[in-house]
XYZ file of C-alpha atoms in Angstrom:
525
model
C -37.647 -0.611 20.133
C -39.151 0.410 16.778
C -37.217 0.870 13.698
C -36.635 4.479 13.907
C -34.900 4.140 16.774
C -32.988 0.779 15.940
C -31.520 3.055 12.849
C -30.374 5.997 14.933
C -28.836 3.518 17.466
C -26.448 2.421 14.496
C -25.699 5.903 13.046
C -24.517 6.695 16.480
C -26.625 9.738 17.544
C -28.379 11.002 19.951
C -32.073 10.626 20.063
C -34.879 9.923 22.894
C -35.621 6.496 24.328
C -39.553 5.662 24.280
C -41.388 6.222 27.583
C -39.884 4.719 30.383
C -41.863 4.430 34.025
C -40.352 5.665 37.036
C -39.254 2.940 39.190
C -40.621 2.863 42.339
C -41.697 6.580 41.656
C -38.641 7.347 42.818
C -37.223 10.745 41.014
C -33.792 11.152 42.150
C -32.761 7.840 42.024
C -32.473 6.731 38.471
C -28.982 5.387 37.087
C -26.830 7.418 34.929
C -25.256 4.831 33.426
C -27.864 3.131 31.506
C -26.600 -0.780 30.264
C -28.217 -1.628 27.020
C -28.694 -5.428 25.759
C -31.002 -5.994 22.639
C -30.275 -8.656 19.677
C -30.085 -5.823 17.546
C -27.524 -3.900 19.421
C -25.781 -6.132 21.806
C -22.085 -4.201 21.329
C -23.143 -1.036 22.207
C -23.677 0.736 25.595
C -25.862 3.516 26.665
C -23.355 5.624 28.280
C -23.471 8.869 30.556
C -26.998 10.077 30.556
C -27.021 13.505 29.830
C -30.812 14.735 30.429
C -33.215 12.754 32.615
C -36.790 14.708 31.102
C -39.590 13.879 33.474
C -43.246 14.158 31.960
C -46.593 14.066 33.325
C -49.111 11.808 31.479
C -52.707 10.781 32.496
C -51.696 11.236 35.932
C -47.923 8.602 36.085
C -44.966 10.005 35.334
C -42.403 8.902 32.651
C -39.289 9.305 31.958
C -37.522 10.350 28.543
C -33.705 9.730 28.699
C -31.653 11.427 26.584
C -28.125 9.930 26.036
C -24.865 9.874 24.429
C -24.210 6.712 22.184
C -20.792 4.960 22.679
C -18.742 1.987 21.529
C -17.419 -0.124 24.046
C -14.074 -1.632 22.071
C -13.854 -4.264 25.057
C -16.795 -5.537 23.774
C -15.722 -6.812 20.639
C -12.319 -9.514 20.026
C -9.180 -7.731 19.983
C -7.542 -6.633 16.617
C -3.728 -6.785 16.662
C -1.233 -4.755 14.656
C -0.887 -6.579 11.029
C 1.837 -9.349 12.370
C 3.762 -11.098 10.050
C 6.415 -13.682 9.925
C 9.395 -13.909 8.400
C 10.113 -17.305 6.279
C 13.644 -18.651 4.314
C 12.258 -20.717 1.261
C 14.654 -22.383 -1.158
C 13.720 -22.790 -4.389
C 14.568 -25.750 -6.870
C 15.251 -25.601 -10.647
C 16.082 -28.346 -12.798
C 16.883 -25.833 -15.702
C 19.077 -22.951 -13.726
C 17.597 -20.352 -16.599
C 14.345 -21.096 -16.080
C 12.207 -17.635 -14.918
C 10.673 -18.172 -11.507
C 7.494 -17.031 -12.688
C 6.431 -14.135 -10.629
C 6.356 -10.579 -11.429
C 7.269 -7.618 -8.446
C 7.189 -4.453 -7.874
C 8.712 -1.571 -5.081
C 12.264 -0.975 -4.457
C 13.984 2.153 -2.530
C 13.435 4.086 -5.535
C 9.725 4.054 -5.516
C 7.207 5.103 -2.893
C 6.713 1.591 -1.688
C 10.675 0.500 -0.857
C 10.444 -2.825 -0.145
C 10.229 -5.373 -2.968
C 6.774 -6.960 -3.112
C 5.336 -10.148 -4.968
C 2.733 -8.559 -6.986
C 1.558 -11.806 -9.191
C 2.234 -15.665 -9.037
C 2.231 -16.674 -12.522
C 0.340 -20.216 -12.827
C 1.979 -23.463 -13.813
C 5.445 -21.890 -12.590
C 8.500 -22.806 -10.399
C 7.154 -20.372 -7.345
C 3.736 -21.794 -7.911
C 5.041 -25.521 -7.914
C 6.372 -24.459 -4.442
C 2.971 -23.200 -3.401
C 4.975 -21.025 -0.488
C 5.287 -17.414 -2.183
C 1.995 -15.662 -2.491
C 1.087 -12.064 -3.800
C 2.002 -9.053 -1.229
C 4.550 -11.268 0.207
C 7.843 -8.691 0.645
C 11.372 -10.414 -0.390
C 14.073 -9.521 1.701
C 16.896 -11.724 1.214
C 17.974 -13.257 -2.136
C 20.761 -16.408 -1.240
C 21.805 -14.473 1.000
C 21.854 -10.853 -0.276
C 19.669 -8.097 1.246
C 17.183 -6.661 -1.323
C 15.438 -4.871 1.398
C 16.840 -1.679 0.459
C 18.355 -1.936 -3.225
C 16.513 -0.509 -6.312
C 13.961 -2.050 -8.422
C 16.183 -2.668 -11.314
C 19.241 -4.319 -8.601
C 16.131 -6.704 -7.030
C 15.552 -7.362 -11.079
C 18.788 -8.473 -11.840
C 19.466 -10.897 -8.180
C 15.595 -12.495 -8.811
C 17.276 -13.431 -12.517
C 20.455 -14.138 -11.205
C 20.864 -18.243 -12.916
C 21.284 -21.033 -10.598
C 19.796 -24.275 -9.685
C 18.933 -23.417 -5.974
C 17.529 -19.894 -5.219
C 17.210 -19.192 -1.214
C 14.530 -16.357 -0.223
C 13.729 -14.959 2.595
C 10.466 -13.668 2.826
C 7.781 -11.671 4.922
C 4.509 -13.052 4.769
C 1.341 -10.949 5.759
C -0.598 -13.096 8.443
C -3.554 -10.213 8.792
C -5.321 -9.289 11.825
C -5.664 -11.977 14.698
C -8.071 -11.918 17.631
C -6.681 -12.410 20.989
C -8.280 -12.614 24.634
C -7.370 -10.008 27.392
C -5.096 -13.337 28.741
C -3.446 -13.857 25.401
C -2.439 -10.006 25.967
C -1.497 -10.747 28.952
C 0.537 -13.930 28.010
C 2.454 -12.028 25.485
C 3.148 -9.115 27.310
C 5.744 -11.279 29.384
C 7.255 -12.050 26.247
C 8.052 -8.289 25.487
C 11.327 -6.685 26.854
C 12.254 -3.236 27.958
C 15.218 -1.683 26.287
C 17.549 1.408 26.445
C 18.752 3.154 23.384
C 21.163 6.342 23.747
C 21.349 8.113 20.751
C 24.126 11.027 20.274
C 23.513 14.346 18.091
C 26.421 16.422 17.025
C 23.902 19.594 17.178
C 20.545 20.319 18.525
C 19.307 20.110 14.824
C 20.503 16.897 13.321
C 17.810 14.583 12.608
C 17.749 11.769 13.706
C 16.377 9.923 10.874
C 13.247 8.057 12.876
C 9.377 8.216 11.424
C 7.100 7.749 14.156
C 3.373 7.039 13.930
C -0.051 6.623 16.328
C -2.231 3.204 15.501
C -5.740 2.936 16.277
C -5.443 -0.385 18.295
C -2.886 0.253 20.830
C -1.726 3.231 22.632
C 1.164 5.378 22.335
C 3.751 5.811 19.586
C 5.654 3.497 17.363
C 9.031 3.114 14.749
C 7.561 3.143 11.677
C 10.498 3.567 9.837
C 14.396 4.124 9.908
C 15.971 6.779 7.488
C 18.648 4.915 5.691
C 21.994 6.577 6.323
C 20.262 8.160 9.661
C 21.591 8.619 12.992
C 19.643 6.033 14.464
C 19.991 3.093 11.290
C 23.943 3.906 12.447
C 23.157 3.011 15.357
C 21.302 0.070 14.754
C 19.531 -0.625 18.017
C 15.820 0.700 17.827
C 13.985 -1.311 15.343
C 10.587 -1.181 12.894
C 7.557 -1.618 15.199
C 9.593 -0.900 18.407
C 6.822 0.851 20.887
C 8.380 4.378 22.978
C 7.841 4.119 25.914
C 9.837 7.595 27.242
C 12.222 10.035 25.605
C 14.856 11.737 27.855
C 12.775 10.686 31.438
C 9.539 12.067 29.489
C 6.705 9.362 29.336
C 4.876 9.074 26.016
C 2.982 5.922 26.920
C 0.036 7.780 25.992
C 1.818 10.484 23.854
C 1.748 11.453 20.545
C 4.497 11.607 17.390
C 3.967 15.708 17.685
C 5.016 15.812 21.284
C 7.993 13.125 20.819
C 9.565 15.044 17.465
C 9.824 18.061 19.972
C 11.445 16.625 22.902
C 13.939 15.232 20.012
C 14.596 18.411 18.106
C 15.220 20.547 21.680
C 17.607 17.764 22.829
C 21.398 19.488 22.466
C 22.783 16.077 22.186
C 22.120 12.496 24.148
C 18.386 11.120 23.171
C 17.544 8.705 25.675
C 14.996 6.157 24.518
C 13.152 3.480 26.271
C 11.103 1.650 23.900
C 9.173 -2.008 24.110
C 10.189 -4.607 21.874
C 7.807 -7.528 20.794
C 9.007 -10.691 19.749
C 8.106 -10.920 16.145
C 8.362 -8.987 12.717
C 5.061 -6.665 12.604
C 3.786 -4.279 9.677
C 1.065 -1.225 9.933
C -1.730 -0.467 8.497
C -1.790 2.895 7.084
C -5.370 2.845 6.242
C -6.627 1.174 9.436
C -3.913 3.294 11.499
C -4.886 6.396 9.589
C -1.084 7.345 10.041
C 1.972 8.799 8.461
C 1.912 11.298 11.625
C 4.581 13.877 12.347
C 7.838 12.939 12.335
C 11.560 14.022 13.272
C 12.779 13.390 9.658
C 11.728 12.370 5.970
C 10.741 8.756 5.199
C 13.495 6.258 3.854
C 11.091 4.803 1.726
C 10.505 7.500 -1.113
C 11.787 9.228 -4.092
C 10.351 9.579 -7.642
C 10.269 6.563 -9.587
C 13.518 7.200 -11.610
C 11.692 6.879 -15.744
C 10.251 9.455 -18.113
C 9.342 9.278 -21.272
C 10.513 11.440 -24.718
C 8.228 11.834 -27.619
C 10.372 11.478 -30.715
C 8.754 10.859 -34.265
C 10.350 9.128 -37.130
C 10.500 8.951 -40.896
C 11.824 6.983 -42.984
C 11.779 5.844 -46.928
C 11.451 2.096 -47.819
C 10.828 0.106 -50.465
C 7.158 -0.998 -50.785
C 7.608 -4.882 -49.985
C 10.033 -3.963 -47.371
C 9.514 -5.284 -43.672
C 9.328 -2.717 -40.724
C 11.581 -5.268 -38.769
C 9.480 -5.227 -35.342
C 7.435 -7.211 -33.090
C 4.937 -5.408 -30.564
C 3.455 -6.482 -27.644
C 0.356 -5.018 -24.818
C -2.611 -3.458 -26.438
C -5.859 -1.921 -24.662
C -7.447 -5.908 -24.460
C -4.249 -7.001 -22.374
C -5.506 -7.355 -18.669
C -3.464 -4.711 -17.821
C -4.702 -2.194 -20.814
C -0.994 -1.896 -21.911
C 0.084 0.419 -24.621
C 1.313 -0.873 -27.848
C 5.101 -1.367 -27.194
C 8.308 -2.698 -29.288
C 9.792 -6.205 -27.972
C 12.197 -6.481 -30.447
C 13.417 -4.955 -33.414
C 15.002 -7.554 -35.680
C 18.088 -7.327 -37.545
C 16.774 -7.008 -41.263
C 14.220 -4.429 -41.888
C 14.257 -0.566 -42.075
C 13.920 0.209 -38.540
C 16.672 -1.826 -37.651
C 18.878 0.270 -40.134
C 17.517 3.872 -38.854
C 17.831 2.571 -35.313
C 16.024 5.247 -33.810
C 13.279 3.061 -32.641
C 13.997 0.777 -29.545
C 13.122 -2.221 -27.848
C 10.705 -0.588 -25.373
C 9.465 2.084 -26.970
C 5.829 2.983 -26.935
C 4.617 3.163 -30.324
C 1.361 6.246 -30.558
C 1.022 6.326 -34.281
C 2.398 5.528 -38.113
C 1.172 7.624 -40.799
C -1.395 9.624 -38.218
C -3.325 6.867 -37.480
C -3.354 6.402 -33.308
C -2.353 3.605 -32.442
C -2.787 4.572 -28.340
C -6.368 2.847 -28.111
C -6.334 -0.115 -30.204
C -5.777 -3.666 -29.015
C -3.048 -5.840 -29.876
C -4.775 -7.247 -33.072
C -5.827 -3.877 -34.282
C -2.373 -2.678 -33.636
C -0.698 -5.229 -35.597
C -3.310 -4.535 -38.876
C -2.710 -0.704 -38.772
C 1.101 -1.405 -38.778
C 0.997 -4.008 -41.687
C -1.104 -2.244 -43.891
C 0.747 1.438 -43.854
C 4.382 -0.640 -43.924
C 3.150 -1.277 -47.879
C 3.546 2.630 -48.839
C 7.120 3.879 -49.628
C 7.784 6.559 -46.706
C 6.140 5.680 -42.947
C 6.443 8.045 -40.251
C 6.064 6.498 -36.581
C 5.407 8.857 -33.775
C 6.866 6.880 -30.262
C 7.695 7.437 -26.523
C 11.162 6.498 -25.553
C 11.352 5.623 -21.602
C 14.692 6.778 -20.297
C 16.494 6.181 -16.660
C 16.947 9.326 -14.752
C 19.223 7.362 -12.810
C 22.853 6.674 -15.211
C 24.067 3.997 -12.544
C 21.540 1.450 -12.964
C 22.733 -1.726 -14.683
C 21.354 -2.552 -18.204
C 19.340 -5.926 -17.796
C 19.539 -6.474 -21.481
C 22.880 -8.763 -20.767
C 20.832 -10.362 -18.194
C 17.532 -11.375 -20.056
C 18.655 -14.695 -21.955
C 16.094 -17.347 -20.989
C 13.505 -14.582 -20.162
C 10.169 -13.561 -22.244
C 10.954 -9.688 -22.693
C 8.777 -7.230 -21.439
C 9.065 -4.139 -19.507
C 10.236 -3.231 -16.329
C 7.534 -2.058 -13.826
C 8.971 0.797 -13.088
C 9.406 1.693 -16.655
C 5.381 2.606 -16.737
C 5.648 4.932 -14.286
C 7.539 6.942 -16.578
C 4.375 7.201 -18.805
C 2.282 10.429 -19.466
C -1.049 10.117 -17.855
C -2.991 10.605 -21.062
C -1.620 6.841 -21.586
C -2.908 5.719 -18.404
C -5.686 3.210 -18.626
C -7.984 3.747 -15.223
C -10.106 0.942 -13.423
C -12.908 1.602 -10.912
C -12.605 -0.869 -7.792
C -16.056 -0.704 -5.758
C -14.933 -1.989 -2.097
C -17.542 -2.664 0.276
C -17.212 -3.253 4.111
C -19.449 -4.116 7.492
C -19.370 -1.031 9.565
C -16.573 -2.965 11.884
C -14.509 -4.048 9.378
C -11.353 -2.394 7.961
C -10.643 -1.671 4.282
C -7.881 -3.710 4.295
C -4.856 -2.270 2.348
C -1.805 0.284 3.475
C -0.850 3.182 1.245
C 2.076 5.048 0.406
C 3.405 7.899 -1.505
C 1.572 11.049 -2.068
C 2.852 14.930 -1.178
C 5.735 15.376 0.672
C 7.468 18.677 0.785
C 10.816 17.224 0.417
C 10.102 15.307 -2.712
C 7.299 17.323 -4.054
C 4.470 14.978 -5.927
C 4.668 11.016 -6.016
C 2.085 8.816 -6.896
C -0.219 6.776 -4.251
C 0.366 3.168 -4.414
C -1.116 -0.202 -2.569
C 1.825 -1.443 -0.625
C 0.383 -4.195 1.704
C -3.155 -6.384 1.056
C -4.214 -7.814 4.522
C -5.801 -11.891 3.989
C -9.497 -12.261 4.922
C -9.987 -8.136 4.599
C -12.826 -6.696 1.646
C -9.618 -5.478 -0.551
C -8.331 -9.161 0.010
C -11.532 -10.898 -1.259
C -12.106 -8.974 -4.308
C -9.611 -9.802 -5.986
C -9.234 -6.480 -8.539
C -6.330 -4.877 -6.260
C -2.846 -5.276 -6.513
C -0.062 -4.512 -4.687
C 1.945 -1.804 -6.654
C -1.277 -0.479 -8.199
C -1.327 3.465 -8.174
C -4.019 5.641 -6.513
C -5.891 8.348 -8.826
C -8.805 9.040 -7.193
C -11.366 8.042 -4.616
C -14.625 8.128 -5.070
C -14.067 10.549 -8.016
C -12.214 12.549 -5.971
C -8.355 12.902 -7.942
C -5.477 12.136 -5.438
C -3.072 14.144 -7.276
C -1.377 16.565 -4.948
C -2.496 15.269 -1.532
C -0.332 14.235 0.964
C -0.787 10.599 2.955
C -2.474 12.652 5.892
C -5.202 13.748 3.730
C -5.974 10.752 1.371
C -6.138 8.275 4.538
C -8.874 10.172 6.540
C -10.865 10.519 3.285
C -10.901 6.603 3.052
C -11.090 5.845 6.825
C -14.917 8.324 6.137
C -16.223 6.409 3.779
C -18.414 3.886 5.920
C -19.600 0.897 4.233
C -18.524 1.312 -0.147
C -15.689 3.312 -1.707
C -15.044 3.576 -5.078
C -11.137 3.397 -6.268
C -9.846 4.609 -9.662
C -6.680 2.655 -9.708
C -3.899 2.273 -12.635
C -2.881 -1.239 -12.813
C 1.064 -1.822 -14.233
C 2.035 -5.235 -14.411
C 4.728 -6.355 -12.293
C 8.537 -6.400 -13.427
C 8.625 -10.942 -14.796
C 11.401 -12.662 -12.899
């Protein structure tokens, strides 16, 4: 087979064999299911001829066979859903202040919901341990379930003091490869259950997302509205296959077809789903799924921060000190603003008090301060703190949400910074973007999950990386982070699109994708 046709082969199109003789000049007898084996090509099948083109040459005929390319998955090893595992780690301190050294992000008031490990700082407590790695999810703090609680609540339990901490964790294991028998094995291992669910009115939701993965058949829990009918209930659970609705069998269905049979149901929603042993996550990328569902996800909500431009000016005496200390700075490894850790007790900001801890200082006397790095910052400030009036323009990041708990109390021991969550609060003209080149074998999946994006419900939200898969491209790179926000693919700006459109534009791109990602650093605990 010459090159030409060794290239078409892999892009999967149709194209013409070279000359093939009759056998046995027989006509009517050739197969029309050609088998193909070549070192180049030895996973794909010629399947279903479609034109058998007989041609007279120097007196023998020959056959040209035109054909329809497929790819046998049965072939190739086996990819299971992303499986992970569930592990209770305790955690030792012989000072009970001492930070645990990690930073996080998520929560149920961002896109992502769960708590994730975004960072494990080195030469710390959780990297003593060696068991807690980045994208691992946190779900139980001694004893307390963070699964569900805010960013600012997971905050405060990660800092809580003590000298034994007890976590329970889910831990990414990425894809596996299993045999037709292991399928087999495990299948026994599986059990059937019945789950009646009761509706007050033929249009109460019933708070279930369902979605379609590219590995197995049928439809599957993704997620459980909190407060729903069927997290009331508490019997169907994350990953849980459905197997019929009301007598209906959606082994093969689809989310579309099960969200109708649920919303025309006056009130009893029978269920029969399959439940594997075993905690298991999906893939949004690799599924290519947030499909249809018969109500809105649990896991969303605007992150609850925005930010206030305020400017102030004030009259000093020449010699007098500005009273603060700054941190971030465009060389940080995050490309952090300039912000305020502290502002100390003598010194004329202290007296104004208009400036903050936490405040994100843009300029003094005009001169922007937004693009200089931490040294630069600190040279601009000195030198205009000598004149006798200074006039400091700054963004002050406020809570939209009046209930969460201050964690200024909470912070003695701890090296003050912001809270993740508190930089998604930020204008994007203070954003500071990153291209990530990816690059994949044509087989191979990209390797992360997304979430966020357009939902009608709650209008705009940012796309963010919620789950890294081990031995995956994204994994091996090294550049992406869990909690790091979407902009744009490829160029392409992800602003407005919802999770059905951003995941077929990544599942296209074949073998390279470029991603413009803004990288906050996670929340230090």
């Amino acid at each position: 087979m010459g090159k030409e046709e060794e290239r078409k082969l892999e892009e999967g199109s149709c194209s013409e064999l070279p000359v093939v003789k009759s056998p046995q000049g027989q006509t009517s007898n050739y197969s029309s299911v050609v088998p193909f084996s070549n070192g180049h090509c030895g996973n794909w099948h010629l399947l279903r001829v479609v034109t058998n083109l007989m041609v007279l040459c120097e007196g023998k005929f020959y056959y040209y066979v035109v054909f329809s390319l497929q790819f046998l998955q049965s072939d190739l090893p086996q990819r299971t859903s992303l499986v992970a595992e569930t592990t209770t780690i305790e955690i030792h301190r012989e000072d009970p202040e001492e930070e645990l050294g990690m930073r996080i992000v998520g929560g149920k008031d961002t896109p992502l919901g769960n708590i994730v490990v975004q960072e494990v700082l080195r030469d710390s407590v959780i990297a003593a341990d060696g068991r807690i790695a980045p994208g691992d999810h946190i779900l139980e703090v001694n004893g307390v379930n963070i699964s569900s609680v805010t960013h600012c609540q997971a905050v405060s339990f990660l800092r809580h003091p003590g000298p034994v901490l007890h976590l329970m964790v889910l831990q990414e294991k990425g894809f596996s490869n299993k045999t037709a028998q292991q399928d087999s094995a495990s299948a026994t291992n599986r059990e059937v259950i019945h789950v009646t669910l009761i509706k007050r009115d033929r249009s109460e939701p019933l708070g279930i997302k369902l979605i379609r993965k590219t590995d197995e058949a049928g439809i599957f829990i993704l997620d459980l509205l909190e407060g729903g009918l069927a997290a009331k209930n508490g019997k169907l659970s994350r990953n849980d296959r459905v197997l019929s609705i009301n007598g209906q069998d959606l082994r093969q269905g689809t989310p579309e077809a099960a969200a109708q049979i649920i919303q025309t149901t006056e009130s009893k929603v029978n269920f029969v789903i399959l439940r594997q042993p075993g905690v298991q996550l999906s893939d949004a990328v690799e599924d290519g799924s947030t499909s249809n569902n018969s109500s809105s996800s649990s896991n969303g909500g605007s992150p609850g921060y925005a930010s206030h431009e305020k400017t102030v000016a004030i009259k000093k005496e020449p010699k007098e000190s500005l009273g603060i200390t700054i941190g971030g700075g465009r060389d940080n490894k995050n490309k952090l603003p300039i912000y305020v850790t502290s502002v100390q007790p003598i010194g004329c900001l202290f007296r104004d008090g208009r400036i903050k801890r936490g405040d994100v200082l843009l300029s003094i006397n005009g001169i922007d301060l937004t693009h200089l790095n931490y040294y630069e910052a600190v040279s601009a400030l000195k030198s205009n703190a000598a004149s006798h009036s200074v006039i400091l323009k700054a963004l002050e990041i406020l809570s939209l949400n009046s209930t969460e708990p201050s964690l200024d109390i909470k912070e003695q021991g701890f090296s003050w910074s912001p809270l993740w969550i508190t930089w998604l609060g930020l204008p994007s003209y203070l954003h500071c973007c990153q291209d990530i080149v990816l690059s994949k074998g044509n087989l191979e999946s990209w390797g992360f999950s997304i979430v966020g994006g357009f939902e009608e419900s709650k209008g705009n939200q940012p796309f963010f990386i919620k789950t890294i898969v081990p031995g995956t491209p994204a994994f091996r790179d090294r550049k992406l982070k869990c909690g790091d926000e979407i902009v744009a693919v490829n160029g392409v700006p992800a602003i407005g699109m919802s999770n059905s459109e951003l995941i077929p534009m990544l599942k296209e791109q074949r073998n390279k994708v470029t991603l413009t990602v803004v990288s906050w650093p996670g929340s230090l605990v």
